[in-house]
PDB file of C-alpha atoms in Angstrom:
ATOM      1  CA  MET A  34     -12.907  -9.865  37.425  1.00 89.00           C
ATOM      2  CA  THR A  35     -15.316  -7.529  34.723  1.00 94.00           C
ATOM      3  CA  THR A  36     -13.300  -5.457  32.606  1.00 96.00           C
ATOM      4  CA  VAL A  37     -14.616  -2.363  31.441  1.00 97.00           C
ATOM      5  CA  LEU A  38     -13.733   0.273  28.694  1.00 97.00           C
ATOM      6  CA  VAL A  39     -14.643   3.703  29.645  1.00 97.00           C
ATOM      7  CA  VAL A  40     -16.183   6.448  27.121  1.00 97.00           C
ATOM      8  CA  ASP A  41     -16.590  10.309  27.914  1.00 95.00           C
ATOM      9  CA  ASP A  42     -15.071  12.995  26.336  1.00 94.00           C
ATOM     10  CA  GLN A  43     -13.955  14.672  29.247  1.00 93.00           C
ATOM     11  CA  GLN A  44     -11.017  13.684  30.763  1.00 94.00           C
ATOM     12  CA  LEU A  45     -12.406  14.666  34.432  1.00 93.00           C
ATOM     13  CA  GLN A  46     -14.541  12.588  33.896  1.00 92.00           C
ATOM     14  CA  ARG A  47     -12.564   9.192  32.293  1.00 94.00           C
ATOM     15  CA  TYR A  48     -10.322   9.956  35.441  1.00 94.00           C
ATOM     16  CA  GLY A  49     -12.595   9.764  37.561  1.00 92.00           C
ATOM     17  CA  PHE A  50     -14.340   6.683  37.113  1.00 93.00           C
ATOM     18  CA  ARG A  51     -10.756   4.731  36.216  1.00 94.00           C
ATOM     19  CA  MET A  52      -9.886   5.550  39.995  1.00 94.00           C
ATOM     20  CA  LEU A  53     -12.867   4.488  40.672  1.00 92.00           C
ATOM     21  CA  LEU A  54     -13.164   1.145  39.072  1.00 93.00           C
ATOM     22  CA  ASP A  55      -9.433   0.441  39.496  1.00 92.00           C
ATOM     23  CA  SER A  56      -9.474   0.419  43.201  1.00 91.00           C
ATOM     24  CA  LEU A  57     -12.208  -1.871  43.381  1.00 89.00           C
ATOM     25  CA  PRO A  58     -10.695  -6.094  42.971  1.00 91.00           C
ATOM     26  CA  GLU A  59     -13.831  -7.445  40.224  1.00 91.00           C
ATOM     27  CA  THR A  60     -13.507  -4.523  38.274  1.00 94.00           C
ATOM     28  CA  GLU A  61     -10.536  -3.532  35.708  1.00 94.00           C
ATOM     29  CA  VAL A  62     -10.173  -0.132  33.244  1.00 96.00           C
ATOM     30  CA  VAL A  63      -8.948  -1.788  30.095  1.00 97.00           C
ATOM     31  CA  GLY A  64      -9.220   1.416  28.335  1.00 97.00           C
ATOM     32  CA  GLU A  65     -10.258   4.544  27.578  1.00 97.00           C
ATOM     33  CA  ALA A  66     -11.819   6.893  24.273  1.00 97.00           C
ATOM     34  CA  ALA A  67     -12.799  10.110  23.668  1.00 96.00           C
ATOM     35  CA  ASN A  68     -15.253   9.750  21.444  1.00 96.00           C
ATOM     36  CA  GLY A  69     -17.288   7.411  19.192  1.00 96.00           C
ATOM     37  CA  ALA A  70     -15.349   6.554  16.906  1.00 97.00           C
ATOM     38  CA  GLU A  71     -12.002   5.466  19.106  1.00 97.00           C
ATOM     39  CA  ALA A  72     -14.880   3.978  21.095  1.00 97.00           C
ATOM     40  CA  VAL A  73     -15.289   1.243  18.201  1.00 97.00           C
ATOM     41  CA  ARG A  74     -11.739   0.708  17.379  1.00 97.00           C
ATOM     42  CA  LYS A  75     -11.177  -0.140  21.133  1.00 97.00           C
ATOM     43  CA  THR A  76     -14.138  -1.974  21.398  1.00 97.00           C
ATOM     44  CA  ALA A  77     -12.798  -4.938  18.932  1.00 96.00           C
ATOM     45  CA  GLU A  78      -9.319  -4.282  20.145  1.00 96.00           C
ATOM     46  CA  LEU A  79      -9.378  -4.345  23.738  1.00 97.00           C
ATOM     47  CA  ARG A  80     -13.046  -6.898  23.817  1.00 96.00           C
ATOM     48  CA  PRO A  81     -14.251  -5.529  27.468  1.00 97.00           C
ATOM     49  CA  ASP A  82     -16.598  -7.202  29.005  1.00 96.00           C
ATOM     50  CA  VAL A  83     -18.641  -3.495  29.727  1.00 96.00           C
ATOM     51  CA  VAL A  84     -18.555  -0.544  27.446  1.00 97.00           C
ATOM     52  CA  LEU A  85     -19.235   2.902  29.645  1.00 96.00           C
ATOM     53  CA  MET A  86     -20.253   4.732  27.667  1.00 95.00           C
ATOM     54  CA  ASP A  87     -21.441   8.493  27.640  1.00 92.00           C
ATOM     55  CA  VAL A  88     -24.054   9.563  24.469  1.00 88.00           C
ATOM     56  CA  ARG A  89     -22.802  13.513  24.078  1.00 87.00           C
ATOM     57  CA  MET A  90     -19.360  13.744  22.464  1.00 91.00           C
ATOM     58  CA  PRO A  91     -18.195  15.388  18.790  1.00 90.00           C
ATOM     59  CA  GLY A  92     -17.721  13.502  16.251  1.00 92.00           C
ATOM     60  CA  MET A  93     -19.705   9.632  16.220  1.00 94.00           C
ATOM     61  CA  ASP A  94     -22.280  10.334  19.448  1.00 91.00           C
ATOM     62  CA  GLY A  95     -22.531   7.429  21.716  1.00 93.00           C
ATOM     63  CA  ILE A  96     -25.710   6.256  19.731  1.00 91.00           C
ATOM     64  CA  GLU A  97     -24.046   5.462  16.545  1.00 94.00           C
ATOM     65  CA  ALA A  98     -20.614   4.081  18.501  1.00 96.00           C
ATOM     66  CA  THR A  99     -23.345   2.167  20.562  1.00 94.00           C
ATOM     67  CA  ARG A 100     -25.169   0.675  17.430  1.00 94.00           C
ATOM     68  CA  ARG A 101     -21.716  -0.476  15.841  1.00 96.00           C
ATOM     69  CA  ILE A 102     -20.698  -2.152  18.782  1.00 95.00           C
ATOM     70  CA  ALA A 103     -23.969  -3.928  19.010  1.00 91.00           C
ATOM     71  CA  GLU A 104     -23.962  -4.997  15.248  1.00 90.00           C
ATOM     72  CA  SER A 105     -20.461  -5.950  15.525  1.00 91.00           C
ATOM     73  CA  GLY A 106     -21.844  -9.597  17.202  1.00 85.00           C
ATOM     74  CA  GLY A 107     -19.268  -9.375  19.976  1.00 88.00           C
ATOM     75  CA  ARG A 108     -19.354  -9.838  23.498  1.00 88.00           C
ATOM     76  CA  SER A 109     -19.017  -6.590  24.706  1.00 94.00           C
ATOM     77  CA  ARG A 110     -22.258  -4.998  26.368  1.00 92.00           C
ATOM     78  CA  VAL A 111     -22.725  -0.972  26.027  1.00 93.00           C
ATOM     79  CA  LEU A 112     -24.191   0.752  29.947  1.00 92.00           C
ATOM     80  CA  VAL A 113     -25.139   4.168  28.424  1.00 90.00           C
ATOM     81  CA  LEU A 114     -24.540   7.239  31.015  1.00 84.00           C
ATOM     82  CA  THR A 115     -27.317  10.176  30.334  1.00 76.00           C
ATOM     83  CA  THR A 116     -27.323  13.647  32.569  1.00 74.00           C
ATOM     84  CA  PHE A 117     -30.980  13.940  32.475  1.00 61.00           C
ATOM     85  CA  ASP A 118     -33.340  10.620  33.600  1.00 57.00           C
ATOM     86  CA  VAL A 119     -35.119  11.193  30.275  1.00 55.00           C
ATOM     87  CA  ASP A 120     -33.422  12.783  27.380  1.00 55.00           C
ATOM     88  CA  GLU A 121     -34.055  12.793  23.681  1.00 62.00           C
ATOM     89  CA  TYR A 122     -30.669  10.276  23.146  1.00 67.00           C
ATOM     90  CA  VAL A 123     -32.675   7.800  25.245  1.00 66.00           C
ATOM     91  CA  HIS A 124     -35.322   6.000  23.015  1.00 68.00           C
ATOM     92  CA  ALA A 125     -31.970   5.801  20.075  1.00 74.00           C
ATOM     93  CA  ALA A 126     -29.961   4.273  22.218  1.00 75.00           C
ATOM     94  CA  LEU A 127     -32.596   1.817  22.937  1.00 73.00           C
ATOM     95  CA  ARG A 128     -32.508   0.936  19.503  1.00 77.00           C
ATOM     96  CA  ALA A 129     -28.551   0.802  18.403  1.00 85.00           C
ATOM     97  CA  GLY A 130     -28.578  -1.571  21.446  1.00 85.00           C
ATOM     98  CA  ALA A 131     -27.319  -0.254  24.711  1.00 86.00           C
ATOM     99  CA  SER A 132     -28.150  -3.128  27.573  1.00 84.00           C
ATOM    100  CA  GLY A 133     -28.816  -0.671  30.130  1.00 81.00           C
ATOM    101  CA  PHE A 134     -28.892   3.098  31.664  1.00 79.00           C
ATOM    102  CA  LEU A 135     -27.730   4.678  34.773  1.00 80.00           C
ATOM    103  CA  LEU A 136     -27.748   8.819  35.733  1.00 78.00           C
ATOM    104  CA  LYS A 137     -23.807   9.969  36.060  1.00 80.00           C
ATOM    105  CA  ASP A 138     -24.925  11.360  39.671  1.00 79.00           C
ATOM    106  CA  ALA A 139     -25.116   7.383  40.205  1.00 79.00           C
ATOM    107  CA  ARG A 140     -23.583   6.447  43.735  1.00 83.00           C
ATOM    108  CA  PRO A 141     -20.625   4.099  43.101  1.00 87.00           C
ATOM    109  CA  GLU A 142     -22.250   1.084  44.392  1.00 85.00           C
ATOM    110  CA  GLU A 143     -25.410   1.852  41.950  1.00 82.00           C
ATOM    111  CA  LEU A 144     -22.297   1.981  39.044  1.00 87.00           C
ATOM    112  CA  LEU A 145     -20.725  -1.017  40.187  1.00 88.00           C
ATOM    113  CA  ALA A 146     -23.897  -2.941  40.269  1.00 84.00           C
ATOM    114  CA  GLY A 147     -25.320  -1.846  37.150  1.00 84.00           C
ATOM    115  CA  ILE A 148     -22.093  -2.982  35.383  1.00 90.00           C
ATOM    116  CA  ARG A 149     -22.256  -6.285  36.605  1.00 86.00           C
ATOM    117  CA  ALA A 150     -25.812  -6.418  35.639  1.00 81.00           C
ATOM    118  CA  VAL A 151     -25.031  -5.498  32.453  1.00 85.00           C
ATOM    119  CA  ALA A 152     -22.097  -7.692  32.780  1.00 86.00           C
ATOM    120  CA  GLY A 153     -23.767 -10.985  33.393  1.00 79.00           C
ATOM    121  CA  GLY A 154     -26.560 -10.388  30.378  1.00 74.00           C
ATOM    122  CA  ASP A 155     -29.070  -8.789  32.532  1.00 71.00           C
ATOM    123  CA  ALA A 156     -30.962  -4.755  32.572  1.00 68.00           C
ATOM    124  CA  VAL A 157     -29.303  -2.149  35.146  1.00 67.00           C
ATOM    125  CA  ILE A 158     -32.374   0.035  34.840  1.00 65.00           C
ATOM    126  CA  ALA A 159     -34.566   0.595  37.864  1.00 49.00           C
ATOM    127  CA  PRO A 160     -38.126  -0.808  37.380  1.00 49.00           C
ATOM    128  CA  ALA A 161     -39.104   2.968  37.951  1.00 48.00           C
ATOM    129  CA  LEU A 162     -36.891   4.458  35.518  1.00 55.00           C
ATOM    130  CA  THR A 163     -37.532   1.649  32.970  1.00 59.00           C
ATOM    131  CA  ARG A 164     -41.102   2.783  33.249  1.00 59.00           C
ATOM    132  CA  ARG A 165     -40.507   6.448  32.408  1.00 62.00           C
ATOM    133  CA  ILE A 166     -37.671   5.964  29.777  1.00 61.00           C
ATOM    134  CA  LEU A 167     -39.998   2.900  27.393  1.00 61.00           C
ATOM    135  CA  ASP A 168     -42.787   5.469  27.792  1.00 63.00           C
ATOM    136  CA  GLU A 169     -40.196   8.308  26.219  1.00 61.00           C
ATOM    137  CA  TYR A 170     -39.760   6.102  23.622  1.00 59.00           C
ATOM    138  CA  ALA A 171     -43.096   4.924  22.900  1.00 60.00           C
ATOM    139  CA  ARG A 172     -43.262   7.762  21.787  1.00 62.00           C
ATOM    140  CA  HIS A 173     -41.029   7.646  19.187  1.00 57.00           C
ATOM    141  CA  VAL A 174     -43.215   4.533  17.946  1.00 57.00           C
ATOM    142  CA  PRO A 175     -45.509   4.157  15.206  1.00 53.00           C
ATOM    143  CA  ALA A 176     -49.102   4.286  17.474  1.00 50.00           C
ATOM    144  CA  ALA A 177     -50.257   1.601  15.285  1.00 44.00           C
ATOM    145  CA  ARG A 178     -48.242  -1.435  13.005  1.00 50.00           C
ATOM    146  CA  GLY A 179     -49.851  -0.445   9.920  1.00 48.00           C
ATOM    147  CA  GLY A 180     -51.027  -3.592   9.075  1.00 48.00           C
ATOM    148  CA  ARG A 181     -47.786  -5.376   9.049  1.00 56.00           C
ATOM    149  CA  GLY A 182     -48.837  -8.132  10.698  1.00 63.00           C
ATOM    150  CA  GLU A 183     -47.679 -10.083  13.842  1.00 76.00           C
ATOM    151  CA  ASP A 184     -43.815 -10.437  14.052  1.00 84.00           C
ATOM    152  CA  PRO A 185     -43.095 -14.659  13.244  1.00 87.00           C
ATOM    153  CA  ARG A 186     -41.109 -14.607  16.265  1.00 90.00           C
ATOM    154  CA  LEU A 187     -43.852 -14.564  18.477  1.00 90.00           C
ATOM    155  CA  GLY A 188     -45.113 -17.755  17.469  1.00 89.00           C
ATOM    156  CA  SER A 189     -42.446 -19.159  18.679  1.00 93.00           C
ATOM    157  CA  LEU A 190     -43.387 -19.079  22.042  1.00 94.00           C
ATOM    158  CA  THR A 191     -45.518 -20.731  24.459  1.00 95.00           C
ATOM    159  CA  GLU A 192     -48.738 -19.164  26.218  1.00 94.00           C
ATOM    160  CA  ARG A 193     -46.853 -18.903  29.515  1.00 95.00           C
ATOM    161  CA  GLU A 194     -43.516 -16.850  27.716  1.00 95.00           C
ATOM    162  CA  ARG A 195     -46.076 -14.751  25.527  1.00 94.00           C
ATOM    163  CA  GLU A 196     -47.310 -13.733  29.165  1.00 94.00           C
ATOM    164  CA  ILE A 197     -43.648 -13.387  30.867  1.00 94.00           C
ATOM    165  CA  LEU A 198     -43.026 -10.806  27.151  1.00 93.00           C
ATOM    166  CA  VAL A 199     -45.774  -8.944  28.553  1.00 92.00           C
ATOM    167  CA  ALA A 200     -45.118  -8.469  32.066  1.00 91.00           C
ATOM    168  CA  MET A 201     -41.134  -7.999  31.049  1.00 86.00           C
ATOM    169  CA  GLY A 202     -42.934  -5.283  28.864  1.00 82.00           C
ATOM    170  CA  LYS A 203     -45.083  -2.879  31.599  1.00 79.00           C
ATOM    171  CA  GLY A 204     -41.461  -2.798  33.479  1.00 73.00           C
ATOM    172  CA  TRP A 205     -41.998  -5.736  36.177  1.00 80.00           C
ATOM    173  CA  THR A 206     -39.266  -7.104  38.305  1.00 77.00           C
ATOM    174  CA  ASN A 207     -38.789 -11.034  38.137  1.00 82.00           C
ATOM    175  CA  GLY A 208     -39.900 -10.859  41.631  1.00 84.00           C
ATOM    176  CA  GLU A 209     -43.028  -8.840  40.691  1.00 86.00           C
ATOM    177  CA  ILE A 210     -43.297 -11.205  38.088  1.00 90.00           C
ATOM    178  CA  ALA A 211     -43.050 -14.649  40.628  1.00 91.00           C
ATOM    179  CA  ALA A 212     -45.696 -12.870  42.941  1.00 92.00           C
ATOM    180  CA  ARG A 213     -48.062 -12.391  40.070  1.00 92.00           C
ATOM    181  CA  PHE A 214     -47.827 -16.002  38.537  1.00 94.00           C
ATOM    182  CA  VAL A 215     -47.181 -17.673  41.191  1.00 93.00           C
ATOM    183  CA  VAL A 216     -43.718 -19.120  40.545  1.00 93.00           C
ATOM    184  CA  SER A 217     -40.170 -18.637  41.901  1.00 93.00           C
ATOM    185  CA  GLU A 218     -38.091 -16.283  40.725  1.00 88.00           C
ATOM    186  CA  SER A 219     -35.826 -18.766  39.797  1.00 90.00           C
ATOM    187  CA  THR A 220     -38.894 -19.816  37.108  1.00 94.00           C
ATOM    188  CA  VAL A 221     -39.392 -16.481  35.686  1.00 92.00           C
ATOM    189  CA  LYS A 222     -35.514 -16.712  34.962  1.00 89.00           C
ATOM    190  CA  THR A 223     -35.568 -19.650  33.360  1.00 93.00           C
ATOM    191  CA  HIS A 224     -39.077 -18.461  31.676  1.00 94.00           C
ATOM    192  CA  VAL A 225     -37.011 -15.215  30.388  1.00 92.00           C
ATOM    193  CA  GLY A 226     -34.129 -16.931  29.522  1.00 91.00           C
ATOM    194  CA  ARG A 227     -36.244 -19.241  26.777  1.00 95.00           C
ATOM    195  CA  VAL A 228     -37.656 -15.603  25.506  1.00 95.00           C
ATOM    196  CA  LEU A 229     -34.723 -13.674  24.883  1.00 91.00           C
ATOM    197  CA  ALA A 230     -33.301 -16.619  23.236  1.00 92.00           C
ATOM    198  CA  LYS A 231     -36.452 -17.094  21.002  1.00 95.00           C
ATOM    199  CA  ILE A 232     -37.526 -13.211  19.969  1.00 94.00           C
ATOM    200  CA  GLY A 233     -33.351 -12.992  19.390  1.00 89.00           C
ATOM    201  CA  ALA A 234     -32.977 -10.526  21.746  1.00 85.00           C
ATOM    202  CA  ARG A 235     -29.330  -9.526  23.754  1.00 76.00           C
ATOM    203  CA  ASP A 236     -30.957  -8.806  26.798  1.00 77.00           C
ATOM    204  CA  ARG A 237     -34.095  -7.408  28.811  1.00 79.00           C
ATOM    205  CA  VAL A 238     -34.211  -4.249  27.139  1.00 75.00           C
ATOM    206  CA  GLN A 239     -34.281  -5.305  24.347  1.00 79.00           C
ATOM    207  CA  ALA A 240     -36.742  -7.862  24.728  1.00 85.00           C
ATOM    208  CA  VAL A 241     -38.785  -5.469  26.255  1.00 80.00           C
ATOM    209  CA  ILE A 242     -37.704  -2.508  23.097  1.00 79.00           C
ATOM    210  CA  PHE A 243     -39.458  -6.298  20.845  1.00 86.00           C
ATOM    211  CA  ALA A 244     -43.034  -6.151  23.720  1.00 86.00           C
ATOM    212  CA  TYR A 245     -43.262  -2.730  22.517  1.00 80.00           C
ATOM    213  CA  ASP A 246     -43.037  -2.677  18.680  1.00 81.00           C
ATOM    214  CA  GLN A 247     -45.498  -5.372  19.086  1.00 85.00           C
ATOM    215  CA  GLY A 248     -48.112  -3.776  20.566  1.00 81.00           C
ATOM    216  CA  LEU A 249     -47.572  -6.108  23.816  1.00 83.00           C
ATOM    217  CA  ALA A 250     -46.715  -2.689  26.177  1.00 72.00           C
ATOM    218  CA  ARG A 251     -47.832   0.221  25.630  1.00 64.00           C
ATOM    219  CA  PRO A 252     -46.813   3.580  28.105  1.00 53.00           C
ATOM    220  CA  GLY A 253     -48.549   3.917  30.963  1.00 49.00           C
ATOM    221  CA  ALA A 254     -49.740   0.026  31.256  1.00 51.00           C
ATOM    222  CA  CYS A 255     -49.061  -1.326  34.434  1.00 49.00           C
TER     223      CYS A 255
END
């Protein structure tokens, strides 16, 4: 059973998500919130597996709420819902600690698959959408690191783990990485898990952001 907190300032939207999720045996809506402040408070109280987070809300928006939830160090992961596949808030949500993105017009099966993925610690963004979102994000990242030097966490990676991180930064799936390095997908998953642990990333999306910050990935790379 995956527990979900639904956050949206529109009551009809919340009702629709609740109706869908409560109709399924594997998901349960444990609460609703109409704004970011309420989302932060209810996340702390209810400790849901996944917070289904709207972005544009009055008062505290979804970006700030996501940041506070991520910084709390709790078990809840945030799945952001956006109206457009690339909007001006995406890079900020990535920075804030969101674990993935879905469009509000996603099919029910896509929403459910996304919730399961995020609850399991994975990213929900499809590879093609990952590249588009990260290209948008990268426009807000300085082109050069300004002489800050390499992050010490990179030094803890083996050569293969660094290669895996670069591949993740390109938006490759585990299957694509496995084919590139001629290894099994289970081996790739093991490497990905070690990379996440060594760089202190909550999930795959945050690892990709780290790769961009370190100059290991760039817009248009493939």
